[in-house]
Coordinates of C-alpha atoms and ligand atoms in Angstrom, one line a residue:
M1 CA 30.9 -4.5 18.5
T2 CA 31.9 -0.9 19.1
D3 CA 29.7 2.0 20.1
E4 CA 31.3 4.4 17.6
I5 CA 29.4 6.0 14.8
D6 CA 30.8 4.9 11.5
D7 CA 32.0 7.9 9.5
Q8 CA 33.2 6.2 6.4
D9 CA 30.4 7.7 4.3
H10 CA 31.0 11.2 5.3
N11 CA 33.8 12.4 3.0
T12 CA 34.3 16.1 2.6
E13 CA 32.8 16.6 -0.8
N14 CA 29.8 14.6 0.1
E15 CA 29.4 16.5 3.3
Q16 CA 29.3 19.9 1.5
R17 CA 26.7 18.8 -1.0
R18 CA 24.6 17.2 1.8
S19 CA 24.8 20.3 3.9
F20 CA 23.4 22.3 1.1
L21 CA 20.6 19.8 0.6
K22 CA 19.8 19.7 4.2
A23 CA 19.7 23.5 4.4
S24 CA 17.4 23.6 1.4
V25 CA 14.9 21.2 3.1
F26 CA 14.8 23.4 6.2
A27 CA 14.2 26.4 4.0
G28 CA 11.5 24.7 2.1
I29 CA 13.2 25.0 -1.3
A30 CA 14.3 21.4 -1.7
G31 CA 14.8 20.5 -5.3
T32 CA 17.3 23.1 -6.4
G33 CA 20.4 20.9 -5.9
S34 CA 20.9 20.3 -9.6
A35 CA 21.1 24.1 -10.1
L36 CA 24.6 23.8 -8.7
G37 CA 25.7 21.4 -11.5
L38 CA 26.6 18.8 -8.9
V39 CA 27.6 15.5 -10.3
P40 CA 27.3 12.3 -8.3
T41 CA 30.7 11.3 -7.1
L42 CA 30.0 8.8 -4.4
A43 CA 31.8 5.5 -4.7
H44 CA 29.3 2.8 -4.0
A45 CA 30.2 -0.4 -2.1
K46 CA 30.4 -3.2 -4.6
S47 CA 29.7 -6.3 -2.5
G48 CA 26.2 -7.8 -1.7
S49 CA 25.4 -7.4 -5.4
P50 CA 21.8 -6.8 -6.4
H51 CA 22.6 -8.2 -9.9
V52 CA 20.3 -11.0 -11.0
P53 CA 21.6 -12.4 -14.2
P54 CA 19.4 -12.9 -17.2
G55 CA 17.2 -15.9 -16.8
D56 CA 17.6 -16.0 -13.0
L57 CA 14.8 -15.1 -10.6
D58 CA 14.8 -12.7 -7.7
D59 CA 14.8 -14.1 -4.1
Y60 CA 12.0 -11.7 -2.9
Y61 CA 8.8 -10.2 -4.0
G62 CA 8.7 -6.5 -3.3
F63 CA 5.2 -4.9 -2.7
W64 CA 5.3 -1.2 -3.3
S65 CA 2.5 1.2 -2.7
G66 CA 2.1 3.6 -5.6
G67 CA 1.1 6.8 -3.7
H68 CA -0.9 9.2 -5.8
S69 CA -0.8 6.8 -8.8
G70 CA -3.4 4.9 -6.7
E71 CA -1.9 1.5 -7.6
V72 CA 0.3 -1.2 -6.0
R73 CA 3.5 -2.3 -7.7
V74 CA 5.4 -5.6 -7.6
L75 CA 9.1 -5.6 -7.8
G76 CA 11.7 -8.3 -7.8
I77 CA 14.3 -7.9 -5.1
P78 CA 17.2 -7.5 -5.1
S79 CA 17.2 -6.7 -8.8
A80 CA 14.5 -4.0 -8.2
R81 CA 13.0 -4.9 -11.6
E82 CA 9.4 -3.7 -11.8
L83 CA 7.3 -6.8 -12.5
K84 CA 3.7 -5.6 -12.4
R85 CA 1.5 -2.6 -11.6
I86 CA -1.7 -3.8 -10.0
P87 CA -4.4 -1.2 -10.6
V88 CA -6.4 -0.6 -7.4
F89 CA -8.0 2.8 -7.2
N90 CA -6.7 4.0 -10.6
Y91 CA -7.6 3.6 -14.2
D92 CA -5.4 1.2 -16.2
A93 CA -6.1 0.5 -19.8
A94 CA -3.9 -2.6 -20.1
Y95 CA -6.1 -4.5 -17.7
G96 CA -9.2 -2.5 -18.4
W97 CA -9.4 -1.5 -14.7
G98 CA -12.0 1.3 -14.6
T99 CA -13.6 -0.1 -17.9
T100 CA -14.8 -3.6 -17.0
N101 CA -18.1 -4.1 -15.2
F102 CA -16.3 -5.9 -12.4
S103 CA -13.8 -3.0 -11.8
K104 CA -16.6 -0.4 -12.1
S105 CA -18.6 -2.2 -9.4
L106 CA -15.6 -1.7 -7.1
L107 CA -14.6 1.8 -8.1
K108 CA -18.1 3.3 -8.1
G109 CA -17.1 6.0 -10.5
K110 CA -13.9 7.2 -8.7
L111 CA -10.7 6.9 -10.7
S112 CA -8.1 8.3 -8.3
G113 CA -6.7 7.2 -5.0
D114 CA -3.7 7.7 -2.8
T115 CA -2.1 4.4 -1.6
H116 CA 0.4 4.7 1.2
H117 CA 0.7 1.4 3.0
V118 CA 0.6 -2.1 1.6
H119 CA 0.6 -5.0 4.1
L120 CA 0.0 -8.7 3.5
S121 CA -2.3 -11.1 5.5
Y122 CA -0.7 -13.2 8.2
K123 CA -0.9 -16.6 9.9
N124 CA 1.1 -17.2 13.0
G125 CA 3.3 -14.1 12.7
T126 CA 4.3 -14.6 9.0
Y127 CA 2.7 -14.1 5.6
D128 CA 0.0 -16.6 4.6
G129 CA 0.3 -15.6 0.9
K130 CA -3.4 -14.9 0.6
Y131 CA -4.0 -11.2 0.4
A132 CA -2.4 -7.7 0.3
F133 CA -4.3 -4.8 1.8
V134 CA -3.8 -1.1 0.8
N135 CA -5.3 2.1 2.0
D136 CA -6.7 5.0 0.0
K137 CA -6.0 8.2 1.8
A138 CA -7.8 10.3 -0.7
Q139 CA -11.2 8.8 -0.4
A140 CA -11.0 6.8 2.9
R141 CA -11.1 3.3 1.4
L142 CA -9.4 0.0 2.0
A143 CA -8.7 -2.4 -0.9
R144 CA -7.8 -6.0 -0.9
I145 CA -5.7 -7.7 -3.5
R146 CA -5.8 -11.5 -4.1
L147 CA -2.3 -12.8 -4.2
D148 CA -3.3 -16.0 -6.1
M149 CA -4.0 -13.8 -9.1
F150 CA -2.4 -10.4 -8.2
V151 CA -5.7 -8.6 -8.8
T152 CA -7.8 -6.3 -6.7
D153 CA -10.9 -8.1 -5.4
K154 CA -12.6 -5.8 -2.8
I155 CA -12.8 -2.2 -2.0
T156 CA -14.5 -1.0 1.2
D157 CA -15.7 2.5 1.9
I158 CA -14.9 3.6 5.4
P159 CA -17.7 5.6 6.9
N160 CA -17.3 8.8 9.0
C161 CA -13.6 9.1 8.1
Q162 CA -11.2 11.2 6.0
G163 CA -7.6 10.6 5.3
T164 CA -7.5 6.9 5.9
H165 CA -3.7 6.5 6.3
G166 CA -2.0 3.8 8.5
I167 CA -3.4 0.3 8.2
F168 CA -2.3 -3.0 9.7
P169 CA -3.7 -6.5 9.6
S170 CA -3.8 -8.9 12.5
R171 CA -0.6 -10.8 12.7
N172 CA -1.8 -14.0 14.4
K173 CA -4.4 -15.1 11.8
L174 CA -6.6 -13.8 9.0
D175 CA -8.9 -11.7 11.1
A176 CA -9.0 -7.9 10.8
V177 CA -7.4 -4.9 9.2
Y178 CA -7.2 -1.8 11.4
C179 CA -7.3 1.5 9.7
N180 CA -6.5 5.0 11.0
S181 CA -8.1 8.2 9.9
E182 CA -5.7 11.0 9.9
F183 CA -8.0 13.9 9.5
R184 CA -10.5 15.0 12.1
N185 CA -13.9 16.0 10.8
P186 CA -17.4 16.7 12.1
L187 CA -19.2 13.5 13.2
P188 CA -21.4 13.1 11.2
N189 CA -20.0 15.3 8.5
D190 CA -23.4 16.7 7.4
G191 CA -23.0 20.4 7.8
R192 CA -22.9 20.6 11.6
D193 CA -20.0 21.8 13.7
M194 CA -18.1 23.0 10.6
D195 CA -16.6 26.0 12.5
D196 CA -16.1 24.2 15.8
P197 CA -13.0 22.0 15.2
K198 CA -13.0 21.0 18.9
K199 CA -16.0 18.8 18.0
Y200 CA -14.3 17.1 15.1
G201 CA -13.2 13.5 15.6
A202 CA -11.0 10.8 14.1
L203 CA -11.8 7.1 14.1
H204 CA -9.8 3.8 14.4
T205 CA -11.7 1.4 12.1
C206 CA -11.7 -2.4 12.2
I207 CA -12.5 -4.2 8.9
D208 CA -13.1 -7.9 8.7
A209 CA -10.2 -9.3 6.6
K210 CA -12.4 -12.1 5.2
T211 CA -15.6 -10.3 4.3
M212 CA -14.0 -6.8 4.0
E213 CA -17.0 -5.4 6.0
V214 CA -16.6 -2.7 8.6
R215 CA -17.0 -4.2 12.1
W216 CA -16.5 -1.3 14.4
Q217 CA -14.9 2.1 15.0
V218 CA -13.4 3.8 18.0
Q219 CA -13.2 7.6 18.3
V220 CA -9.9 9.0 19.6
D221 CA -8.4 12.3 20.7
G222 CA -5.9 13.8 18.2
N223 CA -5.5 12.4 14.7
M224 CA -3.8 9.2 13.8
D225 CA -1.1 8.4 11.3
L226 CA 0.6 5.0 11.1
C227 CA -0.8 1.8 12.5
A228 CA 0.7 -1.5 13.8
T229 CA -0.6 -4.6 15.5
D230 CA 1.1 -6.8 18.1
Y231 CA 1.8 -10.5 17.3
D232 CA -0.8 -11.9 19.6
G233 CA -4.0 -10.2 18.5
K234 CA -4.4 -8.2 21.7
Y235 CA -3.5 -4.7 20.6
S236 CA -3.5 -2.3 17.6
M237 CA -1.6 0.9 17.9
A238 CA -1.6 4.3 16.2
C239 CA 0.9 7.0 16.3
S240 CA -1.0 10.2 16.9
Y241 CA 0.0 13.8 16.3
N242 CA -2.0 17.0 16.7
S243 CA -3.0 16.2 20.3
E244 CA -3.7 20.0 20.2
G245 CA -6.7 19.4 18.0
G246 CA -5.5 22.3 15.8
T247 CA -6.5 23.0 12.2
T248 CA -3.4 24.9 11.2
L249 CA 0.3 23.9 11.1
A250 CA 1.2 26.3 14.0
E251 CA -1.6 25.0 16.1
M252 CA -0.7 21.3 15.5
M253 CA 2.9 21.8 16.6
G254 CA 2.1 23.4 20.0
K255 CA 2.9 20.6 22.4
D256 CA 6.1 18.8 23.1
R257 CA 4.5 15.4 23.3
D258 CA 1.7 13.7 21.5
W259 CA 0.8 10.0 21.7
L260 CA 1.0 6.5 20.8
V261 CA -2.6 5.4 21.1
V262 CA -3.0 1.7 22.0
F263 CA -6.3 -0.1 21.5
N264 CA -7.4 -2.9 23.7
L265 CA -9.0 -5.3 21.1
E266 CA -10.4 -7.7 23.7
R267 CA -12.2 -5.0 25.5
I268 CA -13.4 -3.4 22.3
E269 CA -14.8 -6.6 20.9
A270 CA -16.6 -7.4 24.2
A271 CA -18.2 -3.9 24.3
I272 CA -19.3 -4.2 20.7
K273 CA -20.8 -7.7 21.4
A274 CA -22.6 -6.2 24.4
G275 CA -24.1 -3.6 22.1
K276 CA -22.4 -0.6 23.7
G277 CA -21.7 1.1 20.4
H278 CA -23.6 4.1 19.1
T279 CA -24.0 4.9 15.4
I280 CA -23.0 8.1 13.6
G281 CA -25.2 9.7 10.9
G282 CA -26.6 7.2 8.4
S283 CA -23.9 4.6 9.0
Q284 CA -24.8 1.3 10.8
V285 CA -21.3 0.7 12.1
P286 CA -21.1 0.6 15.9
V287 CA -18.8 3.3 17.3
L288 CA -17.2 3.4 20.8
D289 CA -15.8 6.5 22.5
G290 CA -12.1 5.8 23.0
R291 CA -11.2 9.3 24.0
H292 CA -9.2 9.9 27.2
G293 CA -10.5 8.1 30.2
S294 CA -12.2 5.2 28.3
P295 CA -11.3 1.6 29.0
Y296 CA -10.6 0.9 25.3
T297 CA -7.5 3.0 24.9
I298 CA -4.4 4.3 26.5
Y299 CA -2.4 7.3 25.3
I300 CA 1.3 6.9 25.8
P301 CA 3.0 10.3 25.6
I302 CA 5.7 10.4 22.8
P303 CA 7.8 13.4 21.7
K304 CA 6.9 15.2 19.3
S305 CA 4.3 14.9 16.5
P306 CA 5.4 11.2 16.2
H307 CA 5.3 9.5 12.9
G308 CA 5.7 5.8 12.4
V309 CA 5.1 2.8 14.7
N310 CA 6.8 -0.5 14.0
V311 CA 6.8 -3.7 16.1
D312 CA 10.0 -5.7 16.2
P313 CA 10.2 -9.3 15.1
T314 CA 10.3 -10.6 18.7
G315 CA 6.9 -8.9 19.3
R316 CA 8.3 -7.3 22.5
Y317 CA 8.8 -3.7 21.4
A318 CA 7.0 -1.0 19.4
V319 CA 9.2 1.7 18.0
C320 CA 7.6 5.1 17.6
A321 CA 9.6 7.8 15.8
G322 CA 9.7 11.4 17.0
K323 CA 9.6 13.2 13.6
L324 CA 10.1 16.6 15.3
S325 CA 12.1 15.1 18.0
P326 CA 15.5 13.4 17.2
T327 CA 14.4 10.4 19.3
V328 CA 12.7 7.1 18.8
S329 CA 10.6 5.8 21.8
L330 CA 10.8 2.1 22.6
V331 CA 7.5 0.9 24.0
D332 CA 7.5 -2.4 25.9
I333 CA 4.4 -4.3 24.8
K334 CA 4.6 -6.5 27.9
K335 CA 3.8 -3.4 30.0
L336 CA 0.7 -2.4 28.2
K337 CA -1.5 -4.7 30.3
D338 CA -0.4 -2.9 33.5
A339 CA -1.1 0.4 31.9
F340 CA -4.6 -0.6 30.9
N341 CA -5.3 -1.8 34.4
G342 CA -4.1 1.5 35.9
R343 CA -1.2 -0.1 37.7
I344 CA 1.4 2.1 35.9
K345 CA 1.2 5.4 34.0
P346 CA 1.1 4.9 30.2
R347 CA 4.4 6.8 29.9
K348 CA 6.1 4.0 32.0
C349 CA 5.7 1.7 29.0
V350 CA 8.5 3.7 27.3
V351 CA 11.7 1.8 28.2
A352 CA 14.2 3.7 26.1
E353 CA 14.3 6.9 24.0
P354 CA 17.6 7.0 22.1
E355 CA 18.6 9.8 19.8
V356 CA 18.9 8.6 16.3
G357 CA 19.0 11.7 14.1
I358 CA 17.0 14.7 13.0
G359 CA 13.6 13.8 11.6
P360 CA 13.2 10.1 12.4
L361 CA 10.2 8.4 10.6
H362 CA 10.1 4.7 10.2
T363 CA 11.9 1.7 11.6
A364 CA 12.7 -1.8 10.2
F365 CA 14.4 -4.7 11.8
D366 CA 16.9 -7.5 11.1
D367 CA 17.1 -10.9 12.8
R368 CA 19.9 -9.9 15.1
G369 CA 18.3 -7.4 17.4
N370 CA 19.1 -4.3 15.3
A371 CA 16.8 -1.6 14.1
Y372 CA 17.1 0.6 11.1
T373 CA 15.4 4.0 11.3
S374 CA 14.8 6.4 8.4
I375 CA 16.0 9.9 9.2
F376 CA 14.3 12.4 6.8
I377 CA 16.1 15.6 7.5
D378 CA 19.5 14.1 8.0
S379 CA 19.1 11.9 4.9
V380 CA 20.5 8.9 6.6
V381 CA 19.5 5.4 7.7
T382 CA 20.6 4.9 11.3
K383 CA 21.4 1.4 12.4
W384 CA 21.0 0.9 16.2
N385 CA 20.8 -1.9 18.7
I386 CA 17.6 -2.5 20.6
A387 CA 19.1 -4.3 23.6
K388 CA 21.7 -1.5 24.1
A389 CA 19.0 1.1 24.0
V390 CA 17.0 -0.7 26.6
A391 CA 20.2 -1.1 28.7
G392 CA 20.8 2.7 28.5
K393 CA 24.0 2.4 26.5
N394 CA 24.7 4.2 23.2
P395 CA 22.9 2.0 20.7
I396 CA 24.1 3.7 17.5
I397 CA 26.0 1.4 15.2
Q398 CA 26.2 3.3 11.9
K399 CA 24.6 6.1 10.0
L400 CA 24.5 5.6 6.2
D401 CA 23.9 8.4 3.8
I402 CA 21.0 8.0 1.4
H403 CA 20.0 10.3 -1.5
Y404 CA 17.9 12.0 -0.4
Q405 CA 15.3 12.6 2.3
V406 CA 14.1 9.1 3.1
G407 CA 10.5 8.5 4.1
H408 CA 9.7 4.8 4.6
I409 CA 12.3 2.1 5.0
N410 CA 11.8 -1.6 5.2
A411 CA 13.9 -4.7 5.6
S412 CA 13.4 -8.2 4.2
M413 CA 10.6 -9.9 6.1
S414 CA 10.9 -7.2 8.8
E415 CA 7.2 -7.1 9.7
T416 CA 7.2 -10.8 10.5
K417 CA 8.7 -13.1 13.1
N418 CA 11.0 -14.3 10.3
A419 CA 12.9 -11.1 9.7
D420 CA 16.1 -12.3 7.9
G421 CA 18.4 -9.4 7.9
K422 CA 19.4 -9.4 4.2
W423 CA 18.2 -6.2 2.6
V424 CA 16.9 -2.8 3.5
I425 CA 15.0 -0.6 1.0
S426 CA 15.2 3.1 1.6
L427 CA 12.3 5.0 -0.2
N428 CA 13.7 8.4 -0.8
K429 CA 11.5 11.4 -1.5
F430 CA 14.0 13.4 -3.6
S431 CA 16.2 12.0 -6.3
K432 CA 17.8 15.3 -7.4
D433 CA 21.1 14.6 -9.2
R434 CA 20.9 10.8 -9.1
F435 CA 19.4 10.3 -12.5
L436 CA 19.2 12.0 -15.9
P437 CA 17.0 15.0 -15.5
V438 CA 13.4 14.6 -16.8
G439 CA 11.8 18.0 -16.3
P440 CA 10.6 19.6 -13.1
F441 CA 8.6 16.6 -11.8
R442 CA 11.1 14.0 -10.9
N443 CA 11.0 10.3 -10.1
E444 CA 11.9 9.1 -6.7
N445 CA 15.1 7.2 -5.7
E446 CA 14.8 3.9 -3.9
Q447 CA 18.0 2.6 -2.6
L448 CA 18.8 -1.0 -1.8
I449 CA 21.1 -1.5 1.2
D450 CA 22.9 -4.8 2.0
I451 CA 22.5 -5.3 5.7
S452 CA 23.8 -8.9 5.9
G453 CA 27.1 -7.7 7.4
R454 CA 27.9 -5.5 10.4
K455 CA 28.0 -2.4 8.3
M456 CA 25.2 -1.4 5.9
K457 CA 26.3 -1.1 2.3
L458 CA 24.5 0.9 -0.3
V459 CA 24.3 -1.3 -3.4
H460 CA 21.7 0.0 -5.9
D461 CA 19.7 3.0 -7.0
T462 CA 16.3 2.6 -8.6
A463 CA 14.2 5.3 -10.1
T464 CA 10.5 4.8 -9.4
H465 CA 7.4 6.5 -10.6
P466 CA 6.0 8.8 -7.9
E467 CA 5.2 8.2 -5.2
P468 CA 5.7 5.0 -3.3
H469 CA 5.4 5.6 0.4
D470 CA 6.0 2.1 1.8
A471 CA 7.2 -1.3 0.6
L472 CA 7.5 -4.8 1.8
I473 CA 10.2 -7.3 0.9
V474 CA 8.7 -10.8 1.1
N475 CA 10.4 -14.2 0.7
R476 CA 9.3 -15.5 -2.7
N477 CA 8.5 -19.0 -1.3
L478 CA 5.5 -17.5 0.6
I479 CA 3.7 -16.2 -2.6
R480 CA 2.2 -18.8 -4.9
P481 CA 0.4 -17.1 -7.8
K482 CA -1.5 -19.2 -10.3
K483 CA -0.8 -18.9 -14.0
V484 CA -4.3 -19.5 -15.5
W485 CA -7.8 -18.6 -14.2
S486 CA -10.5 -21.0 -13.5
M487 CA -13.6 -20.1 -15.5
N488 CA -15.7 -20.8 -12.4
D489 CA -14.0 -18.2 -10.3
E490 CA -16.5 -16.1 -8.3
R491 CA -15.1 -13.0 -9.9
F492 CA -17.0 -13.9 -13.1
A493 CA -20.4 -14.2 -11.4
F494 CA -21.8 -11.2 -13.3
E495 CA -20.8 -12.7 -16.7
H496 CA -22.1 -16.2 -15.8
G497 CA -25.3 -14.6 -14.7
L498 CA -25.7 -12.9 -18.1
A499 CA -24.9 -16.2 -19.8
K500 CA -27.5 -18.0 -17.8
R501 CA -30.2 -15.3 -18.4
Y502 CA -29.6 -15.5 -22.2
G503 CA -29.2 -19.3 -22.5
I504 CA -25.5 -19.3 -23.4
K505 CA -24.2 -22.8 -22.4
D506 CA -20.5 -22.3 -22.6
L507 CA -18.7 -18.9 -22.5
A508 CA -15.5 -20.5 -23.8
T509 CA -17.2 -21.2 -27.2
A510 CA -19.8 -18.4 -27.3
A511 CA -20.4 -16.4 -30.4
N512 CA -23.8 -14.8 -29.8
V513 CA -25.4 -11.4 -30.3
I514 CA -28.5 -11.1 -28.2
R515 CA -30.8 -8.1 -28.3
D516 CA -32.9 -7.2 -25.2
G517 CA -34.8 -4.0 -26.0
T518 CA -32.1 -1.4 -26.7
H519 CA -29.4 -3.4 -24.9
V520 CA -27.3 -5.7 -27.0
Y521 CA -25.3 -8.5 -25.4
V522 CA -22.3 -9.7 -27.5
F523 CA -20.8 -13.0 -26.2
M524 CA -17.5 -13.9 -27.8
N525 CA -14.3 -15.6 -27.1
G526 CA -10.7 -15.1 -28.1
I527 CA -8.5 -17.9 -29.2
A528 CA -5.3 -16.9 -30.8
P529 CA -5.4 -15.3 -33.3
S530 CA -9.1 -14.7 -33.7
F531 CA -12.4 -13.7 -32.0
S532 CA -15.4 -16.0 -32.3
L533 CA -17.2 -13.0 -33.9
T534 CA -15.6 -11.2 -36.8
E535 CA -18.5 -8.7 -36.8
F536 CA -21.7 -7.8 -35.0
R537 CA -24.4 -5.3 -35.8
V538 CA -26.1 -2.9 -33.5
K539 CA -28.2 0.3 -33.8
Q540 CA -27.4 3.9 -33.1
G541 CA -28.4 4.7 -29.5
D542 CA -28.0 1.1 -28.3
T543 CA -26.3 0.1 -25.1
V544 CA -23.8 -2.7 -25.8
T545 CA -22.2 -5.2 -23.4
I546 CA -19.3 -7.2 -24.7
I547 CA -18.7 -10.4 -22.7
L548 CA -15.2 -11.7 -23.7
T549 CA -13.7 -15.0 -22.7
N550 CA -10.1 -15.8 -23.2
A551 CA -10.5 -19.5 -24.2
D552 CA -6.8 -20.1 -24.5
K553 CA -5.3 -22.2 -21.7
V554 CA -1.7 -21.5 -22.5
E555 CA 0.3 -19.7 -19.8
D556 CA 1.0 -16.0 -20.7
L557 CA -1.3 -16.0 -23.7
S558 CA -3.4 -12.9 -23.1
H559 CA -6.0 -11.3 -25.3
G560 CA -8.3 -8.3 -24.9
I561 CA -10.5 -6.1 -26.8
C562 CA -10.2 -2.4 -27.8
V563 CA -13.3 -0.9 -29.6
S564 CA -12.2 2.0 -31.7
H565 CA -13.6 5.4 -30.7
H566 CA -15.6 4.0 -27.8
D567 CA -13.1 4.2 -25.0
I568 CA -13.3 0.5 -24.4
N569 CA -10.1 -1.3 -23.8
F570 CA -9.5 -4.3 -21.5
G571 CA -7.4 -7.4 -21.3
V572 CA -8.3 -11.0 -20.5
S573 CA -5.6 -13.5 -19.4
P574 CA -5.9 -17.2 -20.0
Q575 CA -9.4 -18.5 -19.0
E576 CA -10.5 -15.1 -17.8
I577 CA -13.9 -13.7 -18.5
A578 CA -14.6 -9.9 -18.4
S579 CA -17.3 -7.6 -19.7
A580 CA -17.7 -3.9 -20.5
T581 CA -20.8 -1.9 -21.2
F582 CA -21.0 1.2 -23.4
K583 CA -23.3 3.4 -25.5
V584 CA -23.1 3.6 -29.3
N585 CA -24.0 7.1 -30.4
N586 CA -22.8 7.2 -34.0
K587 CA -23.5 5.2 -37.1
G588 CA -20.6 3.7 -39.0
V589 CA -18.0 0.9 -38.9
F590 CA -15.8 0.6 -35.9
W591 CA -13.0 -1.9 -35.8
Y592 CA -12.4 -3.8 -32.6
Y593 CA -9.1 -5.5 -32.1
C594 CA -7.0 -7.5 -29.6
P595 CA -4.6 -5.2 -27.8
W596 CA -2.3 -7.9 -26.3
F597 CA 0.3 -9.3 -28.6
C598 CA -0.8 -12.9 -28.7
H599 CA 0.3 -14.5 -32.0
A600 CA 2.2 -13.9 -35.2
L601 CA -1.2 -12.9 -36.6
H602 CA -2.1 -10.8 -33.6
L603 CA -2.7 -7.7 -35.8
E604 CA -5.3 -9.8 -37.7
M605 CA -7.2 -10.5 -34.5
R606 CA -10.0 -8.0 -35.1
G607 CA -13.5 -7.5 -36.3
R608 CA -16.1 -4.9 -37.1
M609 CA -18.9 -3.4 -35.0
I610 CA -21.3 -2.1 -37.5
V611 CA -23.6 0.6 -36.2
G612 CA -26.7 1.1 -38.4
Ligands
CUK1 S1 3.6 8.0 5.6 CU1 4.6 8.5 3.7 S2 6.7 8.6 4.6 CU2 1.9 7.7 4.5 CU3 3.7 5.9 5.8 CU4 5.7 8.1 6.5
CUA2 CU1 -5.2 -11.8 -29.2 CU2 -3.6 -10.2 -29.7

């Protein structure tokens, strides 16, 4: 291994174009690259092919956050084919998310969210295949997705917080999910202290991964960004900028160092158990004061406005990127105990601080002791060696150009003990000239990099709908989704409750219209290619609840119901039960039909709602 930086990707033409793009980012006018009429001319490496031939399956599941779309996406890797969009905080007509009574009970009237970070539940340092968790930065929520069915099953409102950003689950067992609030706000936020930002606060929140209930919160100095846990269940960590406590950009960039905040979970749990928490406003969640000087936290100084914290697969090091400093700080997790006991200064936990490029953000790992850091302003991925950095040697192995302005990066299985060093995904914020132009709002460009050899090789560009922030690449053997629902699933409790109340014995064969005052309950099934009711009659002004069961048991045979002019549209997959409730305001005939192509006579799968 040599210490030289690999220059093979820096040909002259490429350099000129990149210099322009870099300058434009500094000047805040990124996005004008195509005005120069530049044509992509890079010759891509051809080996490590991402091609998955027709009929073959991918080796990995990719879990992508969907950013301001509010969803989570599933891709196959290495093909980068999009397999599914799982609605979480957003409206989605295909699945009826935002329409069905179940989804409405979770969304509580909100139809937008901002998902940044998706992480899966763990057992013994690797994925247990049970759940995915994702944050909503817009409305301070955490959602859970069931991976047996790839559906959202819980959404938790996080009290006292705004800008819930970094999240990370426990890595030793299914226990907790830790959530950082990025914005500081008055505590409680009820009209007090509005013009006194010094009194604002940000909270680190612990949510029970099994019940999704909020267990406790710890108030910190500064505001937090990304989150990571260790592998032993002892610590959670948050990179923290704005140690200044400012409210404007200039104020937030005043200091040369901010922090990595480390939370001592054992001490926090003990204090909560001993009843030491206080409550804020109307929330019942116990809160501890973890600001400077508390036994619950340490603040490790990190240059400068750090962004991103990632723990390597050995569990020994946390890597915290500088963002406004060209460095990454390597924190030795073994030293945290001494820092908590006051035997060493927190800063002594930093065992190396190599320069990796301008604007470092996030770091992923292979199985050979190497780290891959995304460098936003330089538009490169820097490969560097952890052991060399700790030994004080030049750790840089290669800098690979990406296109353009990478935010998150991740490697296959990088956030587990079983990192496998096969692929890196670079989630680039600007695509500029890489795809056919589609108007002023552009897709993003996500680039697949083969990291199996000594040199990284760029092998694939993928346009994605804006804006994924983060992604996981998970060995497919760890995920075991089912193909058909069980009609007894707890998800259908509401519909079973209605059936019981109105004496419906079997939802799979139901064909009943039951009036209860001005509320009409319509129980029907779908079996390709027909509904069990080809018509039902209601009165103008009624409220109608349709309870639809897909009685087919055949894999991939979905139905659904769309009621013309009533904004009702939802799907039911095999053996699934769902319901939706709506008002009928106008007399007339309204066709309902099955919106999922289910049969040669799918178009005939319809009926009439007659409103008299
Ligand atoms: S943040 Cu987006 S690039 Cu929300 Cu993970 Cu760093
Ligand atoms: Cu059922 Cu189309």
